[in-house]
Amino acid sequence: MRKYVLKRLVQVMVILFCILTILFVLFRLAPGDPVTRMVDPEMTPEESQHLIEQLGLDKPIWTQYLIYLKNCSTGEFGYSIHYGEPVARVIWDKLPNTILLFTTAVLLSAMVGISWGKIAAWRKGKATDLGLTIAALVTHTLFLPWLALLLVWIFAYQLNWFPITGMISDDVWLDPEAGFFTKAGDVLYHMVLPLTTLFLIHFGSYLLVMRSSMLDTLKEDYIVLARAKGLTERDIRNKHAAPNAWLPVVTSVGLSLAFSINGGALTETVFSWPGIGRELVFAVSHNDYPLAQASFLLISTVVLMSNVVVDVLYAFLDPRIRY
Amino acid sequence: MALLTVENLGIGYQTAKGLLKAVDGVNFTLEPGHSLGLVGESGCGKTTIGMALMGLLPPNGRITEGRIVLDGLEISAMSEDELRKVRWNKVSMIFQAAMNALNPVKRISAQMVEAIQVHRPEVSDEAALTRVEGLFNLVGLPLERLYDFPHQYSGGMKQRAIIAMALALNPKLVIADEPTTALDVIVQDQILKETKELQRQFNIGIIFISHDISIVADVCHQIGVMYAGQLVESGPAEEVFFNSKHPYTQALVSSFPTLAGPKTKLAPIPGEPPNLTGTIPGCRFCDRCPKDTASCKLDHPQWQEVGPGHHVLCDHC
């Protein structure tokens, strides 16, 4: 097992190296010149030349590449052109916001999707099943920004129940009297709409995967044996069928955790949620190369690592899988 | 008093083509500690009877007539909740597909303990495990394999584990549905011998379901031969096997090879069983029967006693 994990981690490193290289090439090929953005027109030619030398942009491309690799491997991602702050700090500031929103969204939709999927499979062909399946299909196929805007329009603009954008209200956070719970409550209040959007989009896929996986499992002989043993239907479903139906769902959850970080770009932009996804869109549209590079790298790492985690989890869920 | 009484049992499956009468007018009794073998080809209703005895008919199946009385309890009239308490407690089952009958993600020990604790919640984990260890010894499984997962077992071991599980609560009746079909002949022989021994030791009634009449004749006290949902011949095992009267039983016996005695050509039974969705006038076997007469197709055959306890559903035997 340890050997397998090590092997997978080495693979991840190799793939990350390839991604770094592709990113390097992509950003050099992209239209727009970072220097013109950074260099103040009022600077003297000497000053701007000095800045270019300082950034290393005068060096041959191969040297630039090697410096880039060295910096990335030591966790040195440079300074954000826009913020003038270390990229690592910018990301570090935004990452918790993204994690808060998306982990909550994935866990919530996975829990609900899985338990409803179980019920749908158990009541196959009945009204409950039909209702759940249709609901899952409809919400799952909705276009995320459209749904997000629709929710904003109804619940924030028309009904005025929730804030339109943002993550915190200034008056609450600037109030010295406000305690932890007041602030947490304020964040939760801002989270309702983005969370609802993500939940509606995501729970359907878990439901459908769990449902079909459960239906396969329910045909197995060990379910008949469980019934013959005199177990209650509830125990058969939860203790015998569900643990066997987990695998495909775990893949699905793992991958959506990974995708949520970048799929988050849309959600975060619509709701002005100060997270990585919105930062990425911003960085790309403003030629903030260091920030964009680091964000892409972060997303790639998350996707690769969640794949490893899912594979390792398999071994815990199914004793037949051993590495 | 008989352990099990099956009276005029009829079981139907609701299908797209109408009600399929999988079992029709079956009668038999089983004394405590005795064994009855039900034999017949695929689709003759033998497994359906086994499932009905457990109250485990699929959703589209139901008992249309008659009754099943086990140890004074009328199984055929019980609610799902009542059935659940009877299952495994009074009647357990050794499955046809033992290879897949164990849950692949649960340890054998946990599956065995579960069977005990479902019906005896007061039994502690330790006590249940002690009981399971005893069962392992009984069926000849090594104790160090108790905590294995099913995929670590060979086919024979899985079958033994299922047998051990079936004995966990000292049931009065065990239904063995093709228990050795998936095993090679050597393991099959061992397991059959051990099953016979266990049955004697614990005085368990067994319904042994098989398509192989020679195995059934070897293991069971009584044989019931089934054809197209009906019992067609029943009686003491030796009598039915060596002195079979019904043309179908005779065909079954001669369609299996024997090791001893002269080599004879195996005789397959030509034709197919009738469609069970409609009503069938007359004898169900007549289309494939060498003794077929004009009257066979018209009148329902009557039971004849052809020896002590040996009955045949045929007018010409």
XYZ file of C-alpha atoms in Angstrom, chain B residues 41-245:
205
model
C -35.226 -29.739 -14.417
C -34.803 -25.964 -14.495
C -38.067 -24.112 -14.177
C -40.009 -27.005 -12.636
C -40.786 -24.955 -9.536
C -38.402 -26.521 -7.022
C -36.565 -23.321 -6.149
C -39.873 -21.464 -6.044
C -41.064 -23.886 -3.360
C -37.819 -23.322 -1.438
C -38.271 -19.568 -1.587
C -41.915 -19.837 -0.539
C -40.866 -21.861 2.507
C -38.665 -18.905 3.513
C -41.368 -16.379 2.645
C -38.958 -14.969 0.093
C -40.938 -15.042 -3.133
C -40.011 -12.154 -5.468
C -42.396 -9.185 -5.610
C -44.342 -10.592 -8.572
C -44.742 -14.017 -6.969
C -47.470 -15.053 -4.543
C -49.044 -18.097 -3.001
C -52.300 -18.531 -4.871
C -53.679 -21.491 -2.964
C -52.939 -24.003 -0.268
C -50.819 -23.538 2.810
C -47.418 -24.131 4.337
C -47.254 -25.057 8.008
C -43.845 -25.167 9.642
C -43.592 -26.375 13.210
C -47.158 -25.298 13.889
C -46.743 -21.884 12.251
C -48.652 -21.095 9.102
C -45.912 -19.541 6.943
C -48.244 -18.911 4.034
C -50.455 -16.611 6.123
C -47.735 -14.560 7.814
C -47.008 -10.879 7.485
C -43.558 -9.689 6.448
C -42.684 -8.796 10.049
C -43.707 -12.204 11.355
C -41.812 -13.908 8.537
C -38.682 -11.974 9.378
C -38.653 -13.519 12.857
C -39.057 -17.019 11.447
C -36.374 -16.707 8.807
C -33.004 -18.170 9.796
C -34.421 -18.785 13.253
C -36.624 -21.740 12.366
C -35.806 -22.171 8.718
C -32.511 -21.255 7.101
C -31.200 -21.691 3.619
C -28.045 -22.842 1.915
C -27.985 -20.939 -1.312
C -27.809 -22.042 -4.892
C -25.212 -19.392 -5.716
C -23.047 -19.646 -2.641
C -20.208 -18.119 -4.599
C -21.926 -14.734 -4.513
C -24.082 -15.172 -1.461
C -21.550 -13.619 0.897
C -21.265 -9.854 1.008
C -17.880 -9.012 -0.533
C -17.171 -5.972 1.645
C -17.931 -7.541 5.013
C -15.748 -9.941 6.941
C -17.057 -13.508 7.252
C -17.028 -13.154 11.032
C -19.239 -10.058 10.879
C -21.712 -11.742 8.531
C -21.982 -14.756 10.812
C -22.310 -12.700 13.989
C -24.963 -10.599 12.306
C -27.071 -13.681 11.565
C -27.026 -14.554 15.275
C -27.580 -11.069 16.652
C -30.469 -10.198 14.347
C -32.567 -12.790 16.158
C -30.820 -12.773 19.521
C -29.952 -9.114 20.140
C -29.118 -9.941 23.756
C -26.134 -12.088 22.710
C -22.885 -10.186 23.206
C -20.294 -9.898 20.444
C -17.957 -12.198 22.365
C -20.605 -14.853 22.902
C -21.633 -14.660 19.257
C -18.022 -15.027 18.134
C -17.582 -18.044 20.383
C -20.627 -19.567 18.758
C -19.217 -18.789 15.304
C -15.913 -20.426 16.233
C -17.861 -23.529 17.250
C -19.639 -23.496 13.897
C -16.326 -23.143 12.063
C -15.030 -26.226 13.847
C -18.230 -28.023 12.974
C -17.955 -27.441 9.238
C -14.171 -27.894 9.171
C -13.110 -24.326 8.481
C -9.821 -23.174 10.047
C -10.381 -20.643 12.822
C -7.616 -18.349 11.609
C -9.685 -17.685 8.492
C -12.621 -16.377 10.513
C -11.801 -12.717 9.934
C -11.153 -13.084 6.198
C -13.173 -11.429 3.485
C -15.207 -13.703 1.193
C -12.892 -13.256 -1.796
C -10.083 -14.829 0.211
C -12.061 -18.077 0.432
C -12.161 -20.881 -2.102
C -15.518 -22.016 -3.443
C -15.675 -24.950 -1.057
C -14.818 -22.736 1.903
C -17.529 -20.261 0.988
C -20.021 -23.109 0.824
C -18.909 -24.338 4.241
C -19.207 -20.832 5.634
C -22.765 -20.639 4.334
C -23.564 -24.022 5.851
C -22.083 -22.854 9.155
C -24.181 -19.713 8.907
C -27.304 -21.754 8.184
C -26.742 -23.739 11.380
C -26.047 -20.680 13.529
C -29.427 -20.545 15.258
C -30.152 -24.288 15.368
C -32.991 -24.082 12.848
C -35.445 -26.954 12.623
C -35.444 -26.864 8.851
C -32.689 -26.095 6.369
C -33.413 -25.589 2.700
C -30.417 -26.526 0.596
C -30.896 -25.176 -2.894
C -28.338 -26.783 -5.229
C -25.738 -26.400 -2.482
C -22.928 -28.115 -4.345
C -23.650 -27.345 -7.978
C -20.771 -24.877 -8.388
C -18.199 -27.105 -6.711
C -15.926 -29.761 -8.140
C -16.969 -33.347 -7.482
C -14.456 -34.033 -4.713
C -15.448 -31.039 -2.626
C -19.063 -31.759 -3.503
C -18.749 -35.257 -2.120
C -17.066 -34.063 1.090
C -19.651 -31.392 1.702
C -22.551 -33.740 1.042
C -21.152 -36.291 3.493
C -20.614 -33.636 6.128
C -24.077 -32.209 5.586
C -25.568 -35.651 6.103
C -23.548 -36.070 9.272
C -24.556 -32.641 10.631
C -28.169 -33.399 9.899
C -28.015 -36.612 11.908
C -26.147 -34.916 14.724
C -28.551 -32.006 15.165
C -31.741 -33.696 13.977
C -32.435 -31.032 11.354
C -35.076 -31.394 8.676
C -33.669 -30.735 5.233
C -35.296 -29.882 1.947
C -32.632 -30.629 -0.625
C -33.243 -29.050 -3.989
C -31.263 -30.400 -6.926
C -31.490 -31.289 -10.575
C -29.282 -34.309 -9.932
C -31.436 -37.221 -8.818
C -28.434 -39.383 -8.011
C -27.143 -36.900 -5.414
C -30.573 -36.529 -3.913
C -31.008 -40.310 -3.730
C -27.707 -40.493 -1.894
C -28.423 -37.760 0.636
C -32.148 -37.829 1.312
C -34.681 -40.077 3.014
C -37.451 -39.078 0.646
C -37.554 -37.918 -2.938
C -40.143 -35.746 -4.637
C -39.818 -35.515 -8.387
C -41.233 -32.340 -9.865
C -42.296 -31.648 -13.392
C -43.788 -28.391 -14.719
C -44.840 -27.173 -11.296
C -46.312 -30.445 -10.093
C -45.024 -33.229 -7.957
C -45.190 -36.335 -10.168
C -43.602 -39.015 -8.035
C -42.712 -39.223 -4.381
C -41.594 -41.844 -1.952
C -38.611 -43.266 -0.103
C -35.355 -42.328 -1.860
C -34.193 -45.842 -2.747
C -37.616 -46.829 -3.939
C -38.013 -43.805 -6.209
C -34.475 -44.039 -7.559
C -34.157 -47.775 -8.165
C -37.769 -48.556 -8.808
C -39.013 -45.413 -10.472
C -42.442 -45.623 -12.015
